[in-house]
């Protein structure tokens, strides 16, 4: 999943495009490129690396012209090379494209085009779009007909923007995001409102299966058959503009630190929806959760807590797995989709499958303007502000808070949650940063870390291992305490670190026994607990809480530990290698 952007207006396009790309780097950041049109000529520059680096090397910003397109890449087809970076131009050099998604039939299209004499410079699936457009444009001499014909030949999921050397832009959306920004004297096309939010907050959400034509100040939206579609301009929240790091060294640190405050906002913008959801859950026969990555891990906690505190049985399904067992969802059930971005392709696919059997879709999302929000019957907003760091942090705790609020509703307030206390616990843990930094220094050379927890702490162990992997590139694994002796104990020796999640609750003694078994094999132990023990080589103190709220206090130190270990290892915590924040491809 890449980011694409296009601009047509009165100002120089390249600096505006570069600015937009910087903001959308969270979507993919292994290479970058910009193409502009000026005096009926297309000029193009690209390179490997992040926007800042490539811009300083080749000066993307200096490209001339008031019309342009840009791209940041997350490689799917072909290695990370300059040749594979977008934009790709057609053989004639008269058309350039940027693309996000996957063209499934690109090999066949490429073979056919090669037979007709077209050359290809890259290994990408995207380059076929440029040459297919050229072929169809040479026949029709008309951008609209060219788009209709080209789209009819493409299979897969895509959004792309094409720039023609006569200064026209054309863009199509098919299962990948594409949004128009409407300025006073300009138009923007982008994967995300962040691409242009500084310029305008008037947007048009392009529906799936539509395409756009922009010629100077004339803009049209059409369906794939060429029928013009009426469109509506909506305002997006200016809050999106809050995507600066401020005094923080990294977005990840900023987002970890914000949690003492973001937990108060979770669900506050959709209060009625929480009540509605609680009511539905009380009467539902079958309830399923789905999500990917951290959002899936949040669903594991949801399953545990709903069962324990509200006596409601649910199932958690990894979104990408549902396609292999669609029958595991009973018709007319409730599917609760968790997703920070609301754009993860796997989650959208799971929602699609559930819709086919008439399930009601409830979603818990940060981005209320996302595709998932529009696909859902009821939406609860995480409301934690833009999360830019690729590894999910504040969105995870916001998901948990929403869950607590649902449990409160379900139990008519019998289960009480003290949000002030949670916030103060987070602040106290953040003050532990010097201790956590020292521990981070100790784990930097380690190749394997295990995180052990029992009961509600087991899903937190899984989420912790994910955070460590994403930010530090150290192999990490979450273990259910009791499973230690069924396998992982064989791996314990002096080269291993084990993080024991062990607050004083019903799991405390059993987890301490696990710690003893691990220590006897020479592994080093980091204890996360409100109480110290001589079992621990290192202790991260968390305030005493209750079982319901421990998941939050346990998560913060692991987020910080992963962040500081990333710094120790000199990796970029905001943009871990090979990963992207919003995975819009399957
Ligand atoms: C990517 C991100 C993860 C995130 C997952 C799900 O893999 O790198 O941090 O947890 O997607 O994202 P979502 O936006 O659906 O919550």
Coordinates of C-alpha atoms and ligand atoms in Angstrom, one line a residue:
X1 CA 0.0 0.0 0.0
X2 CA 1.4 3.1 -1.2
X3 CA 0.2 6.7 -1.2
X4 CA -0.7 8.5 -4.3
X5 CA -1.3 12.2 -4.9
X6 CA -2.2 14.5 -7.7
X7 CA -2.5 18.3 -8.0
X8 CA -4.0 20.6 -10.6
X9 CA -4.2 24.3 -9.9
X10 CA -2.7 27.8 -9.9
X11 CA 0.4 27.0 -7.8
X12 CA 3.5 25.1 -8.5
X13 CA 2.6 21.5 -8.1
X14 CA 5.9 19.8 -7.0
X15 CA 6.3 21.5 -3.6
X16 CA 2.6 20.8 -2.7
X17 CA 3.0 17.2 -3.8
X18 CA 6.2 16.7 -1.8
X19 CA 4.5 18.2 1.3
X20 CA 1.5 15.8 0.9
X21 CA 3.8 12.8 0.4
X22 CA 5.7 13.6 3.6
X23 CA 2.4 13.4 5.5
X24 CA 1.4 10.2 3.8
X25 CA 4.7 8.3 4.3
X26 CA 3.0 6.2 7.0
X27 CA 1.4 4.3 4.1
X28 CA 4.7 3.1 2.6
X29 CA 8.1 4.7 2.5
X30 CA 10.7 2.6 0.6
X31 CA 10.9 4.9 -2.4
X32 CA 9.3 8.1 -3.7
X33 CA 8.8 10.0 -6.9
X34 CA 7.0 13.0 -8.5
X35 CA 6.1 13.9 -12.1
X36 CA 4.9 17.2 -13.4
X37 CA 3.6 18.6 -16.6
X38 CA 4.7 21.9 -18.0
X39 CA 4.5 23.2 -21.6
X40 CA 3.0 19.8 -22.7
X41 CA 6.1 17.9 -21.4
X42 CA 6.2 15.5 -18.6
X43 CA 9.2 15.6 -16.3
X44 CA 9.8 12.9 -13.7
X45 CA 12.2 12.3 -10.7
X46 CA 12.3 9.5 -8.3
X47 CA 14.6 7.6 -5.9
X48 CA 14.9 5.0 -3.2
X49 CA 14.4 6.0 0.4
X50 CA 12.1 8.3 2.3
X51 CA 10.8 11.6 1.0
X52 CA 13.3 13.8 2.9
X53 CA 16.3 11.8 1.6
X54 CA 15.2 11.6 -2.1
X55 CA 14.1 15.2 -2.1
X56 CA 17.5 16.3 -0.9
X57 CA 19.2 14.2 -3.5
X58 CA 17.2 14.9 -6.6
X59 CA 15.2 18.0 -5.6
X60 CA 11.7 16.7 -6.4
X61 CA 10.4 20.1 -5.3
X62 CA 12.0 21.8 -8.2
X63 CA 10.1 20.1 -11.0
X64 CA 8.3 22.8 -13.1
X65 CA 4.5 23.1 -13.7
X66 CA 1.2 23.4 -12.0
X67 CA 0.0 19.9 -12.6
X68 CA 1.6 16.9 -11.1
X69 CA 1.4 13.5 -9.4
X70 CA 3.4 11.8 -6.7
X71 CA 3.9 8.5 -4.9
X72 CA 5.5 6.8 -1.9
X73 CA 5.9 3.1 -2.3
X74 CA 5.6 0.0 -0.2
X75 CA 6.9 -2.7 -2.5
X76 CA 4.6 -5.5 -3.6
X77 CA 5.8 -6.4 -7.1
X78 CA 9.5 -6.0 -7.6
X79 CA 12.4 -5.0 -5.3
X80 CA 13.0 -1.6 -3.8
X81 CA 14.8 0.1 -6.7
X82 CA 14.6 3.4 -8.5
X83 CA 13.2 1.6 -11.6
X84 CA 10.4 0.2 -9.6
X85 CA 9.6 3.5 -7.9
X86 CA 6.6 5.4 -9.2
X87 CA 5.6 7.5 -11.2
X88 CA 5.9 5.2 -14.3
X89 CA 5.7 6.8 -17.7
X90 CA 4.3 5.2 -20.8
X91 CA 6.7 4.4 -23.7
X92 CA 5.9 7.7 -25.4
X93 CA 6.6 9.7 -22.3
X94 CA 3.2 11.4 -22.8
X95 CA 1.4 9.7 -19.9
X96 CA 2.7 9.1 -16.4
X97 CA 0.9 7.2 -13.6
X98 CA 1.0 6.5 -9.9
X99 CA -0.8 3.5 -8.5
X100 CA -1.8 1.9 -5.2
X101 CA -3.0 -1.7 -5.1
X102 CA -2.4 -4.8 -7.2
X103 CA -3.2 -5.4 -10.9
X104 CA -3.9 -9.1 -10.8
X105 CA -3.8 -9.7 -14.6
X106 CA -0.6 -7.6 -15.2
X107 CA 1.4 -10.5 -16.6
X108 CA -1.1 -11.2 -19.4
X109 CA -1.5 -7.4 -20.1
X110 CA 2.3 -7.0 -20.1
X111 CA 2.8 -9.9 -22.5
X112 CA 0.2 -8.6 -24.9
X113 CA 1.7 -5.1 -24.8
X114 CA 5.2 -6.5 -25.4
X115 CA 3.9 -8.3 -28.5
X116 CA 2.7 -4.9 -29.7
X117 CA 6.2 -3.5 -29.2
X118 CA 5.9 -1.9 -25.8
X119 CA 9.0 -1.9 -23.6
X120 CA 9.0 -2.2 -19.8
X121 CA 11.5 -0.6 -17.5
X122 CA 10.3 -2.0 -14.1
X123 CA 9.2 -5.3 -12.5
X124 CA 6.0 -3.7 -11.3
X125 CA 2.4 -4.5 -12.1
X126 CA 1.7 -0.7 -12.2
X127 CA 3.7 0.0 -15.3
X128 CA 1.2 -1.8 -17.5
X129 CA -1.4 0.9 -16.6
X130 CA 0.8 3.6 -18.2
X131 CA 1.3 1.6 -21.4
X132 CA -2.3 0.4 -21.6
X133 CA -3.4 4.0 -21.3
X134 CA -1.1 5.0 -24.1
X135 CA -2.3 2.3 -26.3
X136 CA -6.0 3.2 -25.7
X137 CA -5.3 7.0 -25.9
X138 CA -3.6 6.6 -29.3
X139 CA -6.8 4.9 -30.6
X140 CA -9.5 7.2 -29.0
X141 CA -7.5 10.5 -28.7
X142 CA -9.8 11.2 -25.7
X143 CA -9.0 10.9 -22.0
X144 CA -12.5 9.8 -20.9
X145 CA -12.8 6.9 -23.5
X146 CA -9.2 6.0 -22.7
X147 CA -10.0 5.6 -19.0
X148 CA -13.2 3.6 -19.6
X149 CA -11.4 1.2 -22.0
X150 CA -8.3 0.8 -19.7
X151 CA -10.4 0.3 -16.5
X152 CA -12.4 -2.4 -18.3
X153 CA -9.1 -4.3 -19.0
X154 CA -7.7 -4.2 -15.5
X155 CA -8.4 -6.8 -12.8
X156 CA -7.5 -6.5 -9.2
X157 CA -7.8 -3.7 -6.5
X158 CA -6.5 -0.3 -7.4
X159 CA -6.6 3.4 -7.3
X160 CA -4.4 5.2 -9.8
X161 CA -3.8 8.7 -11.1
X162 CA -2.8 9.3 -14.7
X163 CA -1.3 12.6 -15.9
X164 CA -1.5 13.3 -19.7
X165 CA 1.0 15.7 -21.4
X166 CA -1.9 18.0 -22.3
X167 CA -2.2 18.7 -18.6
X168 CA -5.3 16.6 -17.9
X169 CA -5.5 14.3 -14.8
X170 CA -7.6 11.2 -14.6
X171 CA -7.9 8.9 -11.6
X172 CA -9.9 5.7 -10.9
X173 CA -10.9 4.0 -7.6
X174 CA -11.5 0.3 -7.3
X175 CA -11.3 -1.1 -3.7
X176 CA -8.4 1.3 -2.8
X177 CA -8.9 4.7 -1.3
X178 CA -9.1 7.9 -3.4
X179 CA -10.3 11.2 -2.2
X180 CA -10.7 14.6 -4.0
X181 CA -9.7 17.8 -2.2
X182 CA -11.5 20.8 -3.5
X183 CA -9.6 24.1 -3.1
X184 CA -10.5 27.6 -4.3
X185 CA -8.6 27.4 -7.5
X186 CA -7.2 23.9 -7.4
X187 CA -8.0 20.2 -7.1
X188 CA -6.2 17.5 -5.2
X189 CA -6.4 13.7 -5.6
X190 CA -5.1 11.6 -2.7
X191 CA -5.1 8.3 -0.9
X192 CA -5.8 10.1 2.3
X193 CA -7.0 13.6 3.4
X194 CA -3.6 14.0 5.1
X195 CA -2.2 14.5 1.6
X196 CA -3.9 17.9 1.3
X197 CA -5.4 18.8 4.6
X198 CA -3.3 22.0 4.9
X199 CA -4.7 23.3 1.7
X200 CA -8.4 22.5 2.0
X201 CA -10.8 20.7 4.2
X202 CA -13.5 20.4 1.5
X203 CA -13.5 16.8 0.2
X204 CA -15.3 14.5 -2.1
X205 CA -15.2 10.8 -1.3
X206 CA -15.0 9.0 -4.6
X207 CA -17.2 5.8 -4.5
X208 CA -15.8 2.5 -5.5
X209 CA -16.1 1.9 -9.2
X210 CA -15.9 5.6 -10.2
X211 CA -13.3 7.7 -12.0
X212 CA -12.4 11.3 -12.1
X213 CA -11.4 13.7 -14.9
X214 CA -9.7 17.0 -14.1
X215 CA -9.0 19.4 -16.8
X216 CA -7.8 22.8 -15.5
X217 CA -10.8 24.1 -13.4
X218 CA -13.3 21.5 -14.7
X219 CA -13.8 18.3 -12.7
X220 CA -16.1 15.4 -13.4
X221 CA -16.8 12.1 -11.6
X222 CA -18.1 9.2 -13.7
X223 CA -18.9 5.6 -13.2
X224 CA -16.9 2.9 -15.0
X225 CA -19.4 3.1 -17.9
X226 CA -18.8 6.8 -18.4
X227 CA -22.1 8.0 -16.8
X228 CA -21.5 11.3 -14.9
X229 CA -22.1 11.0 -11.2
X230 CA -23.5 13.8 -8.9
X231 CA -21.1 14.4 -6.1
X232 CA -21.3 16.0 -2.7
X233 CA -18.6 18.0 -0.9
X234 CA -18.1 17.2 2.7
X235 CA -15.9 19.0 5.4
X236 CA -13.3 16.9 7.2
X237 CA -12.3 17.7 10.7
X238 CA -9.4 20.1 11.0
X239 CA -8.1 17.9 13.7
X240 CA -6.5 15.9 11.0
X241 CA -4.1 18.7 10.7
X242 CA -2.6 17.7 14.1
X243 CA 0.1 15.5 12.6
X244 CA 3.2 17.2 13.8
X245 CA 5.7 15.7 16.2
X246 CA 6.0 18.9 18.3
X247 CA 8.8 18.6 20.7
X248 CA 8.9 14.8 20.6
X249 CA 11.8 13.1 18.8
X250 CA 9.4 10.6 17.1
X251 CA 5.6 10.3 16.5
X252 CA 5.8 6.9 18.3
X253 CA 7.0 8.6 21.5
X254 CA 4.4 11.4 21.1
X255 CA 1.6 8.8 20.6
X256 CA 2.7 6.7 23.6
X257 CA 2.9 9.8 25.8
X258 CA -0.6 11.1 24.7
X259 CA -2.3 8.1 26.1
X260 CA -3.0 9.5 29.6
X261 CA -5.2 12.0 27.7
X262 CA -6.5 10.1 24.7
X263 CA -8.2 7.5 27.0
X264 CA -10.6 10.2 28.1
X265 CA -11.6 10.8 24.5
X266 CA -12.2 7.2 23.3
X267 CA -15.8 6.8 22.1
X268 CA -16.8 10.3 23.3
X269 CA -17.6 11.5 19.8
X270 CA -20.0 8.5 19.3
X271 CA -21.6 8.1 22.8
X272 CA -25.0 7.1 21.5
X273 CA -23.4 4.3 19.4
X274 CA -21.8 2.8 22.5
X275 CA -25.3 2.5 24.1
X276 CA -26.8 1.2 20.9
X277 CA -24.0 -1.5 20.6
X278 CA -24.5 -2.6 24.2
X279 CA -28.2 -3.0 23.6
X280 CA -27.5 -5.1 20.5
X281 CA -25.0 -7.3 22.2
X282 CA -27.4 -8.1 25.0
X283 CA -29.8 -9.7 22.6
X284 CA -27.5 -11.0 19.9
X285 CA -27.1 -14.8 19.4
X286 CA -23.7 -14.8 17.8
X287 CA -21.0 -12.1 18.1
X288 CA -17.7 -12.1 16.3
X289 CA -14.7 -9.8 16.5
X290 CA -12.3 -9.3 13.7
X291 CA -9.2 -7.3 13.1
X292 CA -5.5 -7.5 12.0
X293 CA -2.3 -6.9 13.9
X294 CA -2.8 -4.9 17.1
X295 CA -6.5 -4.5 16.5
X296 CA -6.9 -8.3 16.4
X297 CA -5.0 -8.5 19.7
X298 CA -7.4 -6.0 21.2
X299 CA -10.2 -8.3 20.1
X300 CA -8.7 -11.1 22.1
X301 CA -8.9 -9.0 25.2
X302 CA -12.5 -8.0 24.3
X303 CA -13.4 -11.7 24.1
X304 CA -11.9 -12.4 27.5
X305 CA -13.4 -9.4 29.3
X306 CA -16.9 -9.6 27.8
X307 CA -17.1 -13.2 28.8
X308 CA -15.9 -12.6 32.4
X309 CA -17.7 -9.3 33.2
X310 CA -20.8 -9.3 31.0
X311 CA -21.2 -13.1 30.6
X312 CA -21.3 -12.6 26.8
X313 CA -19.6 -15.2 24.6
X314 CA -17.8 -13.9 21.5
X315 CA -15.3 -15.2 19.0
X316 CA -12.2 -13.5 17.6
X317 CA -11.3 -14.1 14.0
X318 CA -8.1 -12.9 12.3
X319 CA -9.5 -10.9 9.4
X320 CA -7.3 -12.5 6.7
X321 CA -8.4 -16.0 7.9
X322 CA -12.1 -15.6 7.5
X323 CA -12.0 -16.1 3.7
X324 CA -10.8 -19.7 4.4
X325 CA -13.7 -20.5 6.7
X326 CA -16.6 -18.2 5.9
X327 CA -19.0 -20.7 7.4
X328 CA -17.6 -20.0 10.8
X329 CA -19.9 -17.0 10.8
X330 CA -23.5 -17.7 11.4
X331 CA -25.9 -15.7 9.3
X332 CA -27.7 -12.7 10.9
X333 CA -24.9 -12.4 13.5
X334 CA -23.0 -9.3 14.7
X335 CA -19.5 -8.7 13.4
X336 CA -17.4 -6.1 15.3
X337 CA -14.5 -4.9 13.2
X338 CA -11.6 -3.2 15.0
X339 CA -9.4 -1.1 12.9
X340 CA -7.4 2.1 13.6
X341 CA -7.3 3.1 9.9
X342 CA -10.5 1.6 8.7
X343 CA -8.7 0.8 5.5
X344 CA -7.0 -2.5 6.1
X345 CA -7.9 -4.7 3.1
X346 CA -8.1 -7.8 5.2
X347 CA -10.6 -6.3 7.6
X348 CA -12.7 -4.9 4.7
X349 CA -12.7 -8.3 3.1
X350 CA -13.9 -9.9 6.4
X351 CA -16.6 -7.4 6.6
X352 CA -17.7 -8.2 3.0
X353 CA -17.9 -11.8 3.8
X354 CA -20.0 -11.2 6.9
X355 CA -22.3 -8.9 5.0
X356 CA -23.1 -11.6 2.5
X357 CA -24.7 -13.6 5.4
X358 CA -26.7 -10.6 6.5
X359 CA -24.5 -9.8 9.6
X360 CA -24.8 -6.4 11.2
X361 CA -21.5 -4.6 11.1
X362 CA -20.3 -2.6 14.1
X363 CA -16.9 -1.0 13.8
X364 CA -14.5 0.6 16.2
X365 CA -12.4 2.9 14.1
X366 CA -10.1 5.9 14.6
X367 CA -10.6 7.3 11.1
X368 CA -14.3 8.0 10.8
X369 CA -14.0 9.0 7.2
X370 CA -12.6 5.6 6.2
X371 CA -14.0 2.9 3.9
X372 CA -14.8 0.7 6.9
X373 CA -16.8 3.5 8.5
X374 CA -18.9 3.8 5.4
X375 CA -19.4 0.0 5.2
X376 CA -20.6 -0.3 8.8
X377 CA -24.1 -0.1 10.4
X378 CA -22.8 1.4 13.6
X379 CA -19.5 3.2 14.1
X380 CA -17.7 3.9 17.4
X381 CA -14.8 6.4 17.2
X382 CA -11.5 5.8 19.0
X383 CA -11.1 9.6 18.7
X384 CA -7.5 9.5 19.6
X385 CA -6.3 11.8 16.8
X386 CA -4.1 10.8 13.9
X387 CA -1.7 7.9 14.7
X388 CA 1.3 8.3 12.4
X389 CA 3.8 5.9 14.0
X390 CA 3.5 2.6 12.1
X391 CA 3.3 0.5 15.3
X392 CA -0.1 1.0 16.9
X393 CA 0.1 2.4 20.4
X394 CA -2.6 4.9 21.5
X395 CA -5.2 3.3 19.2
X396 CA -4.8 0.1 21.1
X397 CA -5.6 1.6 24.5
X398 CA -8.4 3.6 23.0
X399 CA -9.9 0.3 21.7
X400 CA -9.7 -1.1 25.2
X401 CA -11.3 1.9 26.7
X402 CA -14.2 1.6 24.3
X403 CA -14.5 -2.0 25.3
X404 CA -14.7 -0.9 29.0
X405 CA -17.4 1.6 28.2
X406 CA -19.4 -1.1 26.5
X407 CA -19.0 -3.4 29.5
X408 CA -20.1 -0.6 31.8
X409 CA -23.3 -0.2 29.6
X410 CA -23.9 -3.9 29.5
X411 CA -23.7 -4.2 33.3
X412 CA -25.8 -1.1 33.9
X413 CA -22.8 0.5 35.6
X414 CA -22.2 -2.4 38.0
X415 CA -18.7 -2.8 36.6
X416 CA -17.2 0.6 37.4
X417 CA -14.2 1.9 35.7
X418 CA -12.2 4.7 37.1
X419 CA -10.8 6.5 34.0
X420 CA -9.0 9.1 36.2
X421 CA -7.1 6.3 37.9
X422 CA -6.2 4.7 34.5
X423 CA -4.9 8.0 33.3
X424 CA -2.8 8.6 36.5
X425 CA -1.3 5.1 36.2
X426 CA -0.3 5.8 32.6
X427 CA 1.4 9.1 33.7
X428 CA 3.3 7.2 36.5
X429 CA 4.5 4.6 34.1
X430 CA 5.7 7.3 31.7
X431 CA 7.8 8.7 34.5
X432 CA 9.6 5.3 34.7
X433 CA 11.2 6.1 31.3
X434 CA 14.8 6.3 32.7
X435 CA 14.6 2.8 34.2
X436 CA 13.0 1.5 31.0
X437 CA 15.7 3.1 28.8
X438 CA 18.4 1.3 30.9
X439 CA 16.6 -2.1 30.3
X440 CA 16.3 -1.3 26.6
X441 CA 20.1 -1.0 26.5
X442 CA 20.4 -4.5 27.9
X443 CA 18.1 -6.1 25.4
X444 CA 19.5 -4.5 22.3
X445 CA 21.9 -7.4 21.5
X446 CA 19.5 -10.1 22.3
X447 CA 18.1 -12.2 19.5
X448 CA 15.0 -13.7 21.2
X449 CA 12.6 -12.3 23.7
X450 CA 9.6 -14.1 25.2
X451 CA 6.7 -12.4 26.9
X452 CA 4.8 -14.5 29.3
X453 CA 1.4 -13.9 30.8
X454 CA -1.6 -15.8 32.1
X455 CA -5.3 -15.1 31.8
X456 CA -6.0 -11.6 30.6
X457 CA -2.3 -10.9 30.5
X458 CA -1.8 -13.5 27.8
X459 CA -3.3 -11.4 25.0
X460 CA -1.2 -8.5 26.3
X461 CA 1.9 -10.8 26.0
X462 CA 1.0 -11.4 22.4
X463 CA 0.5 -7.7 21.7
X464 CA 3.8 -7.0 23.5
X465 CA 5.7 -9.4 21.4
X466 CA 4.2 -7.8 18.3
X467 CA 5.4 -4.3 19.5
X468 CA 8.9 -5.7 20.1
X469 CA 9.1 -7.3 16.7
X470 CA 7.8 -4.2 14.8
X471 CA 10.0 -1.7 16.6
X472 CA 13.2 -3.6 17.4
X473 CA 13.3 -6.4 14.8
X474 CA 14.1 -8.7 17.7
X475 CA 12.3 -12.0 17.4
X476 CA 9.6 -12.1 20.1
X477 CA 6.9 -14.4 21.1
X478 CA 3.9 -14.2 23.5
X479 CA 3.5 -17.3 25.7
X480 CA 0.6 -18.4 27.9
X481 CA 2.3 -19.1 31.2
X482 CA 1.0 -22.7 31.5
X483 CA 2.3 -23.5 28.0
X484 CA 5.9 -22.8 29.1
X485 CA 6.5 -26.4 30.0
X486 CA 4.9 -27.7 26.8
X487 CA 7.6 -26.4 24.6
X488 CA 9.1 -22.9 25.1
X489 CA 11.1 -24.1 28.2
X490 CA 13.4 -25.9 25.7
X491 CA 14.5 -22.5 24.5
X492 CA 15.4 -21.0 27.8
X493 CA 19.1 -20.3 28.3
X494 CA 21.4 -17.4 29.2
X495 CA 20.9 -15.9 25.7
X496 CA 17.3 -15.3 26.2
X497 CA 15.3 -12.5 27.9
X498 CA 11.8 -13.2 29.2
X499 CA 9.3 -10.4 30.1
X500 CA 7.0 -11.6 32.8
X501 CA 3.7 -9.8 33.0
X502 CA 2.8 -10.4 36.6
X503 CA 0.7 -7.9 38.5
X504 CA -0.7 -9.1 41.8
X505 CA -4.0 -10.7 40.9
X506 CA -5.3 -14.2 40.5
X507 CA -2.5 -15.2 38.1
X508 CA 0.3 -13.9 40.3
X509 CA 1.5 -17.1 42.1
X510 CA 1.3 -19.3 39.0
X511 CA 3.2 -16.7 37.0
X512 CA 5.9 -16.5 39.6
X513 CA 6.3 -20.3 39.4
X514 CA 6.9 -19.9 35.7
X515 CA 9.5 -17.2 36.4
X516 CA 11.3 -19.6 38.8
X517 CA 11.4 -22.3 36.1
X518 CA 12.8 -19.8 33.6
X519 CA 15.4 -18.4 36.0
X520 CA 16.6 -21.9 36.8
X521 CA 17.5 -22.2 33.1
X522 CA 19.6 -19.1 33.1
X523 CA 17.4 -16.7 31.1
X524 CA 17.1 -13.1 32.3
X525 CA 13.8 -11.9 33.6
X526 CA 12.1 -8.5 33.3
X527 CA 9.2 -8.4 35.6
X528 CA 6.3 -6.0 35.0
X529 CA 4.4 -5.8 38.2
X530 CA 3.2 -3.6 41.0
X531 CA 5.4 -5.8 43.3
X532 CA 9.1 -6.5 43.1
X533 CA 10.4 -10.1 43.4
X534 CA 13.9 -11.6 43.6
X535 CA 13.0 -13.6 40.5
X536 CA 13.4 -10.5 38.4
X537 CA 16.7 -9.3 37.0
X538 CA 14.9 -6.1 36.1
X539 CA 11.7 -4.7 37.5
X540 CA 9.3 -2.3 35.7
X541 CA 7.0 -1.0 38.3
X542 CA 3.3 -0.4 37.4
X543 CA 0.7 1.0 39.9
X544 CA -1.7 -1.4 41.5
X545 CA -4.9 -1.7 39.5
X546 CA -7.6 -4.2 39.0
X547 CA -7.8 -7.0 36.5
X548 CA -10.0 -5.1 34.1
X549 CA -7.7 -2.2 33.8
X550 CA -4.3 -3.9 34.1
X551 CA -4.2 -4.5 30.3
X552 CA -3.6 -0.8 29.8
X553 CA -1.0 -0.3 32.5
X554 CA 0.9 -3.3 31.2
X555 CA 1.0 -2.2 27.7
X556 CA 2.6 1.2 28.2
X557 CA 5.9 -0.1 29.6
X558 CA 6.3 -2.5 26.7
X559 CA 5.5 0.2 24.2
X560 CA 8.2 2.4 25.8
X561 CA 10.7 -0.5 26.1
X562 CA 10.2 -1.3 22.4
X563 CA 10.6 2.4 21.5
X564 CA 13.8 2.8 23.4
X565 CA 15.2 -0.5 22.2
X566 CA 14.6 0.7 18.7
X567 CA 16.6 3.8 19.4
X568 CA 19.4 1.7 21.0
X569 CA 19.4 -0.4 17.8
X570 CA 19.4 2.7 15.6
X571 CA 16.3 1.8 13.8
X572 CA 13.5 4.2 12.9
X573 CA 10.7 3.6 15.4
X574 CA 8.2 5.6 13.3
X575 CA 8.8 3.7 10.1
X576 CA 10.0 0.2 10.7
X577 CA 11.4 -1.6 7.7
X578 CA 9.1 -3.5 5.4
X579 CA 6.0 -2.4 7.3
X580 CA 3.2 0.1 6.6
X581 CA 0.6 1.6 8.8
X582 CA -2.3 1.0 6.6
X583 CA -2.1 -2.2 4.7
X584 CA -4.6 -1.7 1.9
X585 CA -3.6 -4.8 -0.1
X586 CA -4.5 -8.4 0.7
Ligands
LIG1 C1 -0.6 -2.8 10.0 C2 0.1 -1.9 11.0 C3 -0.3 -2.5 12.4 C4 -1.8 -2.5 12.6 C5 -2.4 -3.4 11.5 C6 -3.9 -3.2 11.5 O1 0.0 -4.1 10.0 O2 1.5 -2.0 10.8 O3 0.3 -1.6 13.4 O4 -2.1 -3.1 13.9 O5 -2.0 -2.9 10.2 O6 -4.3 -1.9 11.2 P1 -5.7 -1.3 11.4 O7 -5.6 0.1 10.8 O8 -6.7 -2.1 10.7 O9 -5.9 -1.3 12.9

